[in-house]
Structures are given as C-alpha cells and as structure tokens.
CSV table of C-alpha atoms in Angstrom, one decimal:
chain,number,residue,atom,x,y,z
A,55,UNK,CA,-3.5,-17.0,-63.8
A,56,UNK,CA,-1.3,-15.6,-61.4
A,57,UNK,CA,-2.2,-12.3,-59.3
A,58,UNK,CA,0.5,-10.5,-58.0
A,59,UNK,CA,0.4,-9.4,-54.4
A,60,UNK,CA,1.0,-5.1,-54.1
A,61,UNK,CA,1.7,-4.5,-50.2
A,62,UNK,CA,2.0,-1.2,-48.5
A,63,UNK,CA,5.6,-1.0,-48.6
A,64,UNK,CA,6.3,-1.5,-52.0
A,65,UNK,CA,4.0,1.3,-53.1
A,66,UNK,CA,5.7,3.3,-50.5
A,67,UNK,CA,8.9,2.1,-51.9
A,68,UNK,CA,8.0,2.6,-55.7
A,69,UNK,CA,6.8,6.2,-54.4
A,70,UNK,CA,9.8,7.0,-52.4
A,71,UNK,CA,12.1,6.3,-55.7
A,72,UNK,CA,9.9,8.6,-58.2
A,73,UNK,CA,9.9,11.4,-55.5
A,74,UNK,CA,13.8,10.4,-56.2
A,75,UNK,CA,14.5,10.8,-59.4
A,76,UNK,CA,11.9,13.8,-59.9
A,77,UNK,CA,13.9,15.9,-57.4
A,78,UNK,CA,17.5,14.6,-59.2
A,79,UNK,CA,16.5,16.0,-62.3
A,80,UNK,CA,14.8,19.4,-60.7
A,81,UNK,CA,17.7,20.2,-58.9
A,82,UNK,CA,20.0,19.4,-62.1
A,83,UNK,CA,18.5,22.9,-62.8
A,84,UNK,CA,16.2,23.3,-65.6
A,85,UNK,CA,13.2,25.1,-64.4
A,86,UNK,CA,12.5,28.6,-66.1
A,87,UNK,CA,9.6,29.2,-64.0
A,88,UNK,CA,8.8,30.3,-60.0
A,89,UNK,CA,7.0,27.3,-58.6
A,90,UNK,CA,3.3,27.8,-58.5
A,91,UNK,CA,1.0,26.6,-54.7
A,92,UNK,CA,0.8,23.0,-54.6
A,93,UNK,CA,4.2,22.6,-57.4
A,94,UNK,CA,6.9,20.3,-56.3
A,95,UNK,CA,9.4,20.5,-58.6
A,96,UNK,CA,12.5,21.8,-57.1
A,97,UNK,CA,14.2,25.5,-58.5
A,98,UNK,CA,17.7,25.9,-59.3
A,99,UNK,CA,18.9,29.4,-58.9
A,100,UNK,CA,22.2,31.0,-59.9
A,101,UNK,CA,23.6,31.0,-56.5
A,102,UNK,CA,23.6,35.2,-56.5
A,103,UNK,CA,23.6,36.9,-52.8
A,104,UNK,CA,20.5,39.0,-52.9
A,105,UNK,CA,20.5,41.8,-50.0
A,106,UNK,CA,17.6,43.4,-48.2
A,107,UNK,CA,17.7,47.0,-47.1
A,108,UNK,CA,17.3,47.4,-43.7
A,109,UNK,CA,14.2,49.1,-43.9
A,110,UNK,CA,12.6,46.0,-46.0
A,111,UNK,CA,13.8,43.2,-43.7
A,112,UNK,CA,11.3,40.3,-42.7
A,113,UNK,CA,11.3,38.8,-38.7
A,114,UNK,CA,12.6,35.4,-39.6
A,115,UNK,CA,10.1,32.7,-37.9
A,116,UNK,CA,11.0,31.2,-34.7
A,117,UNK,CA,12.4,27.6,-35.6
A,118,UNK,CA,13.7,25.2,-33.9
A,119,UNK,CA,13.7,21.2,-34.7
A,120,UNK,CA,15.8,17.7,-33.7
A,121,UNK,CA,19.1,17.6,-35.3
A,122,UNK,CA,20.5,14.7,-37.2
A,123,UNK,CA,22.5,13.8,-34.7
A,124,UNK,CA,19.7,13.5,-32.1
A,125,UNK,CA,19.9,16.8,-30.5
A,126,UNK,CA,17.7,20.2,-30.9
A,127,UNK,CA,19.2,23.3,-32.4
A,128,UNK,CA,17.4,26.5,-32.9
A,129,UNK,CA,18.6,30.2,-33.4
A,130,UNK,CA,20.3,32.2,-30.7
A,131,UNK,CA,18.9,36.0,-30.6
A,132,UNK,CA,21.0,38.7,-30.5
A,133,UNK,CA,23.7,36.4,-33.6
A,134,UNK,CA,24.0,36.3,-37.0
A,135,UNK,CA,22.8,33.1,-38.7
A,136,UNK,CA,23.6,31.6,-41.6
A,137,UNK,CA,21.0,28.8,-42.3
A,138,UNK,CA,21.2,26.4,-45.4
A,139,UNK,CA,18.7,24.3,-46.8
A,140,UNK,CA,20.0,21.0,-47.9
A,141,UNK,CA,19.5,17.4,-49.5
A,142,UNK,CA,22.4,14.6,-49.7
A,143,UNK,CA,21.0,13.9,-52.8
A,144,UNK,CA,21.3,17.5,-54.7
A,145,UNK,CA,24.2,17.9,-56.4
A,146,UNK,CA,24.5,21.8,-55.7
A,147,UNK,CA,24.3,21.0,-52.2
A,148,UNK,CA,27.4,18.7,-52.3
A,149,UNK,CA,29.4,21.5,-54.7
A,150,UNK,CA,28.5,24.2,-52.1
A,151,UNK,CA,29.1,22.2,-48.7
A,152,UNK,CA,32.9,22.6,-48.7
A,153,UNK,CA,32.0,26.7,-49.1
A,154,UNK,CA,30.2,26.5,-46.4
A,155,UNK,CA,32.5,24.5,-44.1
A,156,UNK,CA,35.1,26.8,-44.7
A,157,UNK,CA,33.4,30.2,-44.3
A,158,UNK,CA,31.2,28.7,-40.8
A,159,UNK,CA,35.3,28.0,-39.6
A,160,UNK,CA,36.4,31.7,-40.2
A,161,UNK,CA,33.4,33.4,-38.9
A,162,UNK,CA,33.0,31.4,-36.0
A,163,UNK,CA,35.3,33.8,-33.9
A,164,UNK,CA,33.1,36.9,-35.0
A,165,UNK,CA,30.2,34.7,-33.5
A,166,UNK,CA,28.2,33.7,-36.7
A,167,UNK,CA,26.3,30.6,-35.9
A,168,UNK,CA,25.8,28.6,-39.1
A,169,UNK,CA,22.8,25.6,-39.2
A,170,UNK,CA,21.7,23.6,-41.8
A,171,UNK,CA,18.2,22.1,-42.3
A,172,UNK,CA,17.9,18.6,-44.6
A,173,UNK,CA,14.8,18.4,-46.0
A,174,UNK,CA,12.9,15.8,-48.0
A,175,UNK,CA,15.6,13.3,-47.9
A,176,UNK,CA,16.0,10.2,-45.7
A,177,UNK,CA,17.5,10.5,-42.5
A,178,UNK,CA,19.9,7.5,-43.0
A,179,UNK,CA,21.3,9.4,-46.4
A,180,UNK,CA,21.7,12.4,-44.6
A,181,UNK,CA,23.5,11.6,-41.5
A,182,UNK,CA,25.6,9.6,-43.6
A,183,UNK,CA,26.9,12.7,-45.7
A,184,UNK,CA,27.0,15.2,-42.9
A,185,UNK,CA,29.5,12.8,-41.0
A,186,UNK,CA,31.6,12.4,-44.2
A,187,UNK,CA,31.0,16.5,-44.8
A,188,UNK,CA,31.8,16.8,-41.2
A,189,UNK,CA,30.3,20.7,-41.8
A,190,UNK,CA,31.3,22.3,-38.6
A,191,UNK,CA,27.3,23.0,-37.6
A,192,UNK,CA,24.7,21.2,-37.0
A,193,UNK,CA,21.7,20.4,-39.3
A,194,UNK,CA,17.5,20.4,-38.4
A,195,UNK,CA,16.1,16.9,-39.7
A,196,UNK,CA,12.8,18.4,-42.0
A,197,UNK,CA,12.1,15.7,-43.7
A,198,UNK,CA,8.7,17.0,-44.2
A,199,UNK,CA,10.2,20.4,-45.5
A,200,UNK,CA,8.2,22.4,-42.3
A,201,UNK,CA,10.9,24.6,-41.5
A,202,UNK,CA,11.1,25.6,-44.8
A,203,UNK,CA,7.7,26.2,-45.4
A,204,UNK,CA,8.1,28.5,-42.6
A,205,UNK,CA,9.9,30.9,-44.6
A,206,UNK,CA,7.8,30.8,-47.6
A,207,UNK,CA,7.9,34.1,-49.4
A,208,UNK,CA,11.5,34.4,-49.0
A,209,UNK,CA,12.5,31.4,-50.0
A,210,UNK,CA,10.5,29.2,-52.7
A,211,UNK,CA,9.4,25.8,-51.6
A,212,UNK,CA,11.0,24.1,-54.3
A,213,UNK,CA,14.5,25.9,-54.4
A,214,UNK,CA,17.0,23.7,-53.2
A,215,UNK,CA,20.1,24.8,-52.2
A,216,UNK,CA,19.3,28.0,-50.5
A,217,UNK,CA,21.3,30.1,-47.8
A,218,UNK,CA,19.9,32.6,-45.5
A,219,UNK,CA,21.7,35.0,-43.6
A,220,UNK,CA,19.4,36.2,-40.8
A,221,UNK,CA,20.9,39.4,-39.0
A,222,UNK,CA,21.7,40.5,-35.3
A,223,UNK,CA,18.0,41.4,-35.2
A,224,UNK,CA,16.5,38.4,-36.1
A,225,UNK,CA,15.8,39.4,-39.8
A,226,UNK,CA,16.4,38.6,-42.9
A,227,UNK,CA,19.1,40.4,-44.3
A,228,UNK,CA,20.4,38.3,-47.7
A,229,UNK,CA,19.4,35.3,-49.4
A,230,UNK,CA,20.8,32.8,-52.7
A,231,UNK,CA,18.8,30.7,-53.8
A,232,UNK,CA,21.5,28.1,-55.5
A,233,UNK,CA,24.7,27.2,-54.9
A,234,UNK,CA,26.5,30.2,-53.3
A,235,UNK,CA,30.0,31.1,-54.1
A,236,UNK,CA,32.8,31.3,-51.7
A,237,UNK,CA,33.7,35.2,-52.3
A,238,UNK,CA,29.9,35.8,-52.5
A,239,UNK,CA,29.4,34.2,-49.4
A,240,UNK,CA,32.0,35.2,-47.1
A,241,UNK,CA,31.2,39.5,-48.6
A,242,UNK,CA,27.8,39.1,-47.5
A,243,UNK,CA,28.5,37.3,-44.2
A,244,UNK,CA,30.9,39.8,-43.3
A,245,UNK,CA,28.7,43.1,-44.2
A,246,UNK,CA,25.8,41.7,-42.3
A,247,UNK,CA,28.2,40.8,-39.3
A,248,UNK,CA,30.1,44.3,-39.9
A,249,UNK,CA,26.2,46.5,-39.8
C-alpha cells in the first residue's frame, strides 16, 4: 500500500488554484446578491458612475502601500483621485484598463492623479500585465485586499472592478462598481475636477 505524501505547498498550491477559479467565475458576473460579512465571492456591477452630493460625501481613509514596481504611492491632498481596484485575472478589469489609460493621459494636465490597487492576485501576474498595460499610473500591491477593506461601505469587498473618484477634499465624490465606460468616466472625472 502506497501512502501518498501531502506537503505544505501543494495544499497551498491546490488552495491558491480554487481561490482561482472561484474568483474567474464571480467576476464573469453572475451574482444577484450584495455580499454578506465573511462572503467572498466577488460582485459584478454594471459599471454605472454613481455620484454623491456634496453634502453626503465620506473622508476617504488615508492609504498608502508599496507599488508593484517597488515604490510607495499614496494620495496627494488638495487633487482629485481616481483610484481603481484591480486583478490581472478579471476580465472586466482587462476590458476597462485601456479606458482608464486613456482618460488618466487627458486629465493629467488638469492634475487628476489616477492609482490603481491589485488585490488578491499574485504579484508576478500583476506586474506582468501592468508592464504590458503600461497604464500611465502606478498600482498599490494588496494582495491581502487591506486597502480595500478600508473603504468598506463604499465599495463591497467582493466587487471587482471598482473606480473611485475621491475629490479636491479628500472625499468621496463618485463610485462604479464594474467596468466603467469611457464617456461615463471621463463626465464624472471632469465634473468632480470642474466643482
């Protein structure tokens, strides 16, 4: 009889490819329900730009994190921000990246500051596609999804993509949770920019 030896890494491998393919098939975009605490299946939205009055604005949380290029990027008071939350395994993410290359290039001069944040994803994979993206910004490695977790309440736990854009103030001002649209994108980035 022959025992078969299970070592540390290829449970950790065996984990690391179920966590896979349960994410691929959440973010193909089937989920009719709001994740519940403690759910990790990841949301799809429609990619629509939500607003938020003035008046109803949240402080975005101080964050700031190594990039996947090995330096630290955080957000500059006093700018708009757009920040994107990202895999280089989502699908959505991939459709939107070229929207968001595009739009971080043509507000650049109007001082928008765009960052990305990858999150649960492997740090090889997602170096890898931001150098073939070449996006323009940089990204915060969050492999543990703790900068996004930061912004619970805004932005579900398990939606993936979702963009931000964080006003002159520091606040929340629009959010999509989805793949955002180019027109969609640019009109909310230049009302926020234009308050």
């Amino acid at each position: 009889m022959s025992v078969k030896r299970v070592t540390v890494k290829s449970l950790t491998a065996l984990a690391a490819a179920v966590a896979a393919v349960a994410a691929l098939s959440g973010c193909a975009g089937v989920q009719a329900a709001q994740p519940r605490s403690g759910d990790t299946r990841f949301v799809a939205g429609d990619g629509r730009v939500e607003f938020f009055a003035a008046a109803q604005r949240h402080k975005a949380p101080h964050i700031e994190g190594k990039t996947l290029d090995g330096g630290t990027a955080s957000l500059t008071p006093g700018k708009v921000h757009v920040l994107n939350f990202w895999a280089s395994w989502c699908a959505p993410c991939r459709a939107e990246a070229p929207v968001l290359k595009d739009i971080a290039a043509i507000t650049k001069s109007k001082g928008v500051e765009f960052l990305g944040v990858n999150f649960k994803d492997l740090q090889a994979s997602a170096q890898a596609y931001d150098r073939s993206v070449e996006p323009g910004y940089p990204s915060i490695y969050d492999q543990s999804g703790k900068v996004l977790l930061q912004f619970q309440g805004t932005v579900p736990p398990a939606a993936i993509p979702s963009t931000l854009i964080i006003d002159a103030q520091g606040r929340i001002a629009a959010r999509a949770l989805g793949a955002v649209k180019y027109d969609d994108l640019l009109s909310a980035v230049t009302k926020v920019t234009d308050e």
